[in-house]
Amino acid sequence: MNLCIDDVDAKIVEIRNTKVLLDCDVAFLYGVETKRINEAVKNNPEKFPEGYVITLNNNEKKELVEIFDQFNPLKHSSAPLKAFTEKGLYMLATILKSPQATQTTLVIIETFAKIKELTRTVKELAIKTSTEEKKPLMQKSGEIISDILGDSLNISETETTFEINLAVMNIKHSVKRKKDKK
């Protein structure tokens, strides 16, 4: 499987104010069964202290299934649902050693790093008052978003514009790319 940041970003959800990946999505990304992911946690408890893996309660699981259609198959599952924080994913990477696991870990790390960088830039942008100070931050935000979206942008000899509406502001960014000639 050839993963990109889009593949990982689409699976990140927020539980208890923390960005996480559910065990079933981690298993999919790593190309293993969910029970193998959970066995790794069970067999290595010292690598997963509090804050590394969140076990969802029934209400959180129910809410997740109601909000996100892709979690519908989990509706009738009796197994406790686990969610891996960024730190938990790093620890999991020390256990799973296949080439796909290594590649997946690299993409996951890149995704979380880009999200953190965008969050920092948006926070800084929110406190700036002058247009002069905001302009480079807007440019940086647009570049980070472009990196995150990557291949999902249609590449042609025309201009692609995307707009993201955040709580504190709107980001509108145009990307001009020329199709690579092969």
PDB file of C-alpha atoms in Angstrom:
ATOM      1  CA  MET A   1       0.000   0.000   0.000  1.00  0.00           C
ATOM      2  CA  ASN A   2       1.402   3.387  -0.953  1.00  0.00           C
ATOM      3  CA  LEU A   3       0.177   5.876   1.675  1.00  0.00           C
ATOM      4  CA  CYS A   4       0.199   9.631   1.614  1.00  0.00           C
ATOM      5  CA  ILE A   5      -0.634  12.283   4.191  1.00  0.00           C
ATOM      6  CA  ASP A   6      -4.215  12.463   2.846  1.00  0.00           C
ATOM      7  CA  ASP A   7      -4.795   8.800   3.720  1.00  0.00           C
ATOM      8  CA  VAL A   8      -3.773   9.325   7.331  1.00  0.00           C
ATOM      9  CA  ASP A   9      -5.365  12.753   7.742  1.00  0.00           C
ATOM     10  CA  ALA A  10      -8.747  11.390   6.639  1.00  0.00           C
ATOM     11  CA  LYS A  11      -8.682   8.890   9.512  1.00  0.00           C
ATOM     12  CA  ILE A  12      -7.732  11.269  12.330  1.00  0.00           C
ATOM     13  CA  VAL A  13     -10.581  12.033  14.721  1.00  0.00           C
ATOM     14  CA  GLU A  14     -10.759  14.016  17.940  1.00  0.00           C
ATOM     15  CA  ILE A  15     -11.541  12.212  21.185  1.00  0.00           C
ATOM     16  CA  ARG A  16     -11.306  13.975  24.552  1.00  0.00           C
ATOM     17  CA  ASN A  17      -9.780  17.030  22.847  1.00  0.00           C
ATOM     18  CA  THR A  18      -6.955  14.915  21.424  1.00  0.00           C
ATOM     19  CA  LYS A  19      -6.280  13.998  17.803  1.00  0.00           C
ATOM     20  CA  VAL A  20      -6.210  10.205  17.545  1.00  0.00           C
ATOM     21  CA  LEU A  21      -6.370   7.249  15.203  1.00  0.00           C
ATOM     22  CA  LEU A  22      -8.705   4.392  16.129  1.00  0.00           C
ATOM     23  CA  ASP A  23      -7.236   0.915  16.478  1.00  0.00           C
ATOM     24  CA  CYS A  24      -9.175  -0.344  13.446  1.00  0.00           C
ATOM     25  CA  ASP A  25      -7.765   2.481  11.294  1.00  0.00           C
ATOM     26  CA  VAL A  26      -4.255   1.919  12.613  1.00  0.00           C
ATOM     27  CA  ALA A  27      -4.620  -1.772  11.721  1.00  0.00           C
ATOM     28  CA  PHE A  28      -5.786  -0.867   8.218  1.00  0.00           C
ATOM     29  CA  LEU A  29      -2.894   1.554   7.703  1.00  0.00           C
ATOM     30  CA  TYR A  30      -0.351  -0.978   8.972  1.00  0.00           C
ATOM     31  CA  GLY A  31      -1.890  -3.828   6.988  1.00  0.00           C
ATOM     32  CA  VAL A  32      -2.628  -6.062   9.985  1.00  0.00           C
ATOM     33  CA  GLU A  33      -5.701  -7.229  11.887  1.00  0.00           C
ATOM     34  CA  THR A  34      -7.023  -4.974  14.654  1.00  0.00           C
ATOM     35  CA  LYS A  35      -6.460  -7.747  17.171  1.00  0.00           C
ATOM     36  CA  ARG A  36      -2.709  -7.664  16.350  1.00  0.00           C
ATOM     37  CA  ILE A  37      -2.611  -3.954  17.229  1.00  0.00           C
ATOM     38  CA  ASN A  38      -4.410  -4.583  20.500  1.00  0.00           C
ATOM     39  CA  GLU A  39      -2.147  -7.572  21.283  1.00  0.00           C
ATOM     40  CA  ALA A  40       0.876  -5.297  20.858  1.00  0.00           C
ATOM     41  CA  VAL A  41      -0.586  -2.922  23.458  1.00  0.00           C
ATOM     42  CA  LYS A  42      -1.541  -5.737  25.833  1.00  0.00           C
ATOM     43  CA  ASN A  43       1.870  -7.438  25.567  1.00  0.00           C
ATOM     44  CA  ASN A  44       3.840  -4.192  26.042  1.00  0.00           C
ATOM     45  CA  PRO A  45       2.004  -2.215  28.749  1.00  0.00           C
ATOM     46  CA  GLU A  46       5.188  -0.380  29.754  1.00  0.00           C
ATOM     47  CA  LYS A  47       5.279   1.249  26.302  1.00  0.00           C
ATOM     48  CA  PHE A  48       1.736   2.592  26.573  1.00  0.00           C
ATOM     49  CA  PRO A  49       1.368   4.650  29.751  1.00  0.00           C
ATOM     50  CA  GLU A  50      -1.638   6.879  30.338  1.00  0.00           C
ATOM     51  CA  GLY A  51      -2.159   9.325  27.498  1.00  0.00           C
ATOM     52  CA  TYR A  52      -0.755   7.035  24.812  1.00  0.00           C
ATOM     53  CA  VAL A  53      -3.874   4.938  24.203  1.00  0.00           C
ATOM     54  CA  ILE A  54      -7.429   5.944  25.071  1.00  0.00           C
ATOM     55  CA  THR A  55     -10.042   3.255  25.643  1.00  0.00           C
ATOM     56  CA  LEU A  56     -13.350   4.715  24.543  1.00  0.00           C
ATOM     57  CA  ASN A  57     -16.350   4.397  26.808  1.00  0.00           C
ATOM     58  CA  ASN A  58     -19.732   3.335  25.402  1.00  0.00           C
ATOM     59  CA  ASN A  59     -20.976   6.930  25.009  1.00  0.00           C
ATOM     60  CA  GLU A  60     -17.863   7.972  23.063  1.00  0.00           C
ATOM     61  CA  LYS A  61     -18.159   4.918  20.828  1.00  0.00           C
ATOM     62  CA  LYS A  62     -21.865   5.599  20.231  1.00  0.00           C
ATOM     63  CA  GLU A  63     -21.171   9.255  19.392  1.00  0.00           C
ATOM     64  CA  LEU A  64     -18.396   8.279  16.982  1.00  0.00           C
ATOM     65  CA  VAL A  65     -20.670   5.828  15.155  1.00  0.00           C
ATOM     66  CA  GLU A  66     -23.434   8.456  14.941  1.00  0.00           C
ATOM     67  CA  ILE A  67     -21.164  11.189  13.584  1.00  0.00           C
ATOM     68  CA  PHE A  68     -18.974   9.205  11.194  1.00  0.00           C
ATOM     69  CA  ASP A  69     -20.517   6.739   8.742  1.00  0.00           C
ATOM     70  CA  GLN A  70     -17.236   4.880   8.293  1.00  0.00           C
ATOM     71  CA  PHE A  71     -17.485   3.650  11.901  1.00  0.00           C
ATOM     72  CA  ASN A  72     -20.907   2.034  11.381  1.00  0.00           C
ATOM     73  CA  PRO A  73     -19.412  -1.498  11.399  1.00  0.00           C
ATOM     74  CA  LEU A  74     -18.235  -0.835  14.982  1.00  0.00           C
ATOM     75  CA  LYS A  75     -21.800  -0.265  16.151  1.00  0.00           C
ATOM     76  CA  HIS A  76     -22.358  -3.857  17.276  1.00  0.00           C
ATOM     77  CA  SER A  77     -18.792  -4.684  18.248  1.00  0.00           C
ATOM     78  CA  SER A  78     -18.407  -5.736  21.861  1.00  0.00           C
ATOM     79  CA  ALA A  79     -14.638  -5.227  21.913  1.00  0.00           C
ATOM     80  CA  PRO A  80     -13.479  -2.049  23.624  1.00  0.00           C
ATOM     81  CA  LEU A  81     -12.449   0.534  21.046  1.00  0.00           C
ATOM     82  CA  LYS A  82      -8.970   1.999  21.474  1.00  0.00           C
ATOM     83  CA  ALA A  83      -7.687   5.283  20.119  1.00  0.00           C
ATOM     84  CA  PHE A  84      -3.972   5.965  19.680  1.00  0.00           C
ATOM     85  CA  THR A  85      -2.584   9.395  20.420  1.00  0.00           C
ATOM     86  CA  GLU A  86       0.448  10.612  18.533  1.00  0.00           C
ATOM     87  CA  LYS A  87       2.716   9.305  21.326  1.00  0.00           C
ATOM     88  CA  GLY A  88       0.970   5.950  21.271  1.00  0.00           C
ATOM     89  CA  LEU A  89       1.524   5.669  17.530  1.00  0.00           C
ATOM     90  CA  TYR A  90       5.235   6.354  17.986  1.00  0.00           C
ATOM     91  CA  MET A  91       5.418   3.581  20.565  1.00  0.00           C
ATOM     92  CA  LEU A  92       3.483   1.221  18.341  1.00  0.00           C
ATOM     93  CA  ALA A  93       6.063   1.897  15.647  1.00  0.00           C
ATOM     94  CA  THR A  94       8.758   0.476  17.942  1.00  0.00           C
ATOM     95  CA  ILE A  95       6.861  -2.816  18.090  1.00  0.00           C
ATOM     96  CA  LEU A  96       5.602  -3.335  14.524  1.00  0.00           C
ATOM     97  CA  LYS A  97       8.597  -3.949  12.268  1.00  0.00           C
ATOM     98  CA  SER A  98       7.313  -4.765   8.777  1.00  0.00           C
ATOM     99  CA  PRO A  99       8.306  -2.544   5.804  1.00  0.00           C
ATOM    100  CA  GLN A 100       4.659  -1.401   5.527  1.00  0.00           C
ATOM    101  CA  ALA A 101       4.640  -0.512   9.232  1.00  0.00           C
ATOM    102  CA  THR A 102       7.797   1.572   8.792  1.00  0.00           C
ATOM    103  CA  GLN A 103       6.388   3.399   5.760  1.00  0.00           C
ATOM    104  CA  THR A 104       3.070   3.975   7.513  1.00  0.00           C
ATOM    105  CA  THR A 105       4.807   5.326  10.613  1.00  0.00           C
ATOM    106  CA  LEU A 106       6.731   7.841   8.510  1.00  0.00           C
ATOM    107  CA  VAL A 107       3.511   9.091   6.887  1.00  0.00           C
ATOM    108  CA  ILE A 108       1.752   9.286  10.272  1.00  0.00           C
ATOM    109  CA  ILE A 109       4.627  11.299  11.770  1.00  0.00           C
ATOM    110  CA  GLU A 110       4.624  13.674   8.789  1.00  0.00           C
ATOM    111  CA  THR A 111       0.852  14.140   9.043  1.00  0.00           C
ATOM    112  CA  PHE A 112       0.881  14.977  12.750  1.00  0.00           C
ATOM    113  CA  ALA A 113       3.872  17.312  12.248  1.00  0.00           C
ATOM    114  CA  LYS A 114       2.044  19.230   9.485  1.00  0.00           C
ATOM    115  CA  ILE A 115      -1.116  19.519  11.582  1.00  0.00           C
ATOM    116  CA  LYS A 116       0.915  20.869  14.531  1.00  0.00           C
ATOM    117  CA  GLU A 117       2.716  23.342  12.302  1.00  0.00           C
ATOM    118  CA  LEU A 118      -0.574  24.576  10.841  1.00  0.00           C
ATOM    119  CA  THR A 119      -2.081  24.904  14.333  1.00  0.00           C
ATOM    120  CA  ARG A 120       0.890  26.997  15.519  1.00  0.00           C
ATOM    121  CA  THR A 121       0.714  29.217  12.437  1.00  0.00           C
ATOM    122  CA  VAL A 122      -3.040  29.784  12.778  1.00  0.00           C
ATOM    123  CA  LYS A 123      -2.664  30.625  16.486  1.00  0.00           C
ATOM    124  CA  GLU A 124       0.090  33.103  15.683  1.00  0.00           C
ATOM    125  CA  LEU A 125      -2.009  34.561  12.884  1.00  0.00           C
ATOM    126  CA  ALA A 126      -4.923  35.085  15.270  1.00  0.00           C
ATOM    127  CA  ILE A 127      -2.854  37.346  17.549  1.00  0.00           C
ATOM    128  CA  LYS A 128      -1.270  39.462  14.815  1.00  0.00           C
ATOM    129  CA  THR A 129      -3.005  42.744  14.139  1.00  0.00           C
ATOM    130  CA  SER A 130      -1.341  44.285  11.116  1.00  0.00           C
ATOM    131  CA  THR A 131      -1.782  43.109   7.561  1.00  0.00           C
ATOM    132  CA  GLU A 132       2.001  43.240   7.139  1.00  0.00           C
ATOM    133  CA  GLU A 133       2.476  40.724   9.958  1.00  0.00           C
ATOM    134  CA  LYS A 134      -0.361  38.496   8.749  1.00  0.00           C
ATOM    135  CA  LYS A 135       0.684  38.233   5.112  1.00  0.00           C
ATOM    136  CA  PRO A 136       3.714  35.889   5.596  1.00  0.00           C
ATOM    137  CA  LEU A 137       1.727  33.775   8.060  1.00  0.00           C
ATOM    138  CA  MET A 138      -1.143  33.473   5.563  1.00  0.00           C
ATOM    139  CA  GLN A 139       1.370  32.386   2.932  1.00  0.00           C
ATOM    140  CA  LYS A 140       2.906  29.844   5.307  1.00  0.00           C
ATOM    141  CA  SER A 141      -0.559  28.501   6.238  1.00  0.00           C
ATOM    142  CA  GLY A 142      -1.426  28.113   2.581  1.00  0.00           C
ATOM    143  CA  GLU A 143       1.818  26.266   1.890  1.00  0.00           C
ATOM    144  CA  ILE A 144       1.227  23.886   4.813  1.00  0.00           C
ATOM    145  CA  ILE A 145      -2.335  23.219   3.663  1.00  0.00           C
ATOM    146  CA  SER A 146      -1.052  22.635   0.157  1.00  0.00           C
ATOM    147  CA  ASP A 147       1.473  20.129   1.554  1.00  0.00           C
ATOM    148  CA  ILE A 148      -1.248  18.353   3.540  1.00  0.00           C
ATOM    149  CA  LEU A 149      -3.604  18.191   0.568  1.00  0.00           C
ATOM    150  CA  GLY A 150      -0.737  17.311  -1.758  1.00  0.00           C
ATOM    151  CA  ASP A 151      -1.854  15.018  -4.532  1.00  0.00           C
ATOM    152  CA  SER A 152      -5.531  15.603  -3.880  1.00  0.00           C
ATOM    153  CA  LEU A 153      -5.284  18.969  -5.614  1.00  0.00           C
ATOM    154  CA  ASN A 154      -6.053  18.727  -9.290  1.00  0.00           C
ATOM    155  CA  ILE A 155      -2.874  19.529 -11.091  1.00  0.00           C
ATOM    156  CA  SER A 156      -3.350  21.290 -14.365  1.00  0.00           C
ATOM    157  CA  GLU A 157      -2.058  24.365 -16.040  1.00  0.00           C
ATOM    158  CA  THR A 158      -4.764  26.374 -14.321  1.00  0.00           C
ATOM    159  CA  GLU A 159      -4.918  27.882 -10.896  1.00  0.00           C
ATOM    160  CA  THR A 160      -6.460  25.896  -8.050  1.00  0.00           C
ATOM    161  CA  THR A 161      -8.009  27.866  -5.216  1.00  0.00           C
ATOM    162  CA  PHE A 162      -9.146  26.424  -1.944  1.00  0.00           C
ATOM    163  CA  GLU A 163     -10.674  28.106   1.058  1.00  0.00           C
ATOM    164  CA  ILE A 164     -10.701  26.857   4.608  1.00  0.00           C
ATOM    165  CA  ASN A 165     -13.035  28.410   7.138  1.00  0.00           C
ATOM    166  CA  LEU A 166     -11.507  28.213  10.619  1.00  0.00           C
ATOM    167  CA  ALA A 167     -13.095  29.472  13.808  1.00  0.00           C
ATOM    168  CA  VAL A 168     -10.817  32.513  14.005  1.00  0.00           C
ATOM    169  CA  MET A 169     -10.475  33.276  10.300  1.00  0.00           C
ATOM    170  CA  ASN A 170     -10.802  32.198   6.688  1.00  0.00           C
ATOM    171  CA  ILE A 171      -7.778  31.074   4.751  1.00  0.00           C
ATOM    172  CA  LYS A 172      -7.995  31.422   1.024  1.00  0.00           C
ATOM    173  CA  HIS A 173      -5.017  30.273  -0.967  1.00  0.00           C
ATOM    174  CA  SER A 174      -4.342  29.839  -4.656  1.00  0.00           C
ATOM    175  CA  VAL A 175      -1.931  27.245  -5.914  1.00  0.00           C
ATOM    176  CA  LYS A 176      -0.511  27.453  -9.398  1.00  0.00           C
ATOM    177  CA  ARG A 177       0.980  24.228 -10.636  1.00  0.00           C
ATOM    178  CA  LYS A 178       1.883  23.006 -14.036  1.00  0.00           C
ATOM    179  CA  LYS A 179       1.263  19.420 -14.925  1.00  0.00           C
ATOM    180  CA  ASP A 180       4.505  17.470 -15.043  1.00  0.00           C
ATOM    181  CA  LYS A 181       5.294  16.358 -18.553  1.00  0.00           C
ATOM    182  CA  LYS A 182       6.520  12.807 -18.564  1.00  0.00           C
TER     183      LYS A 182
END
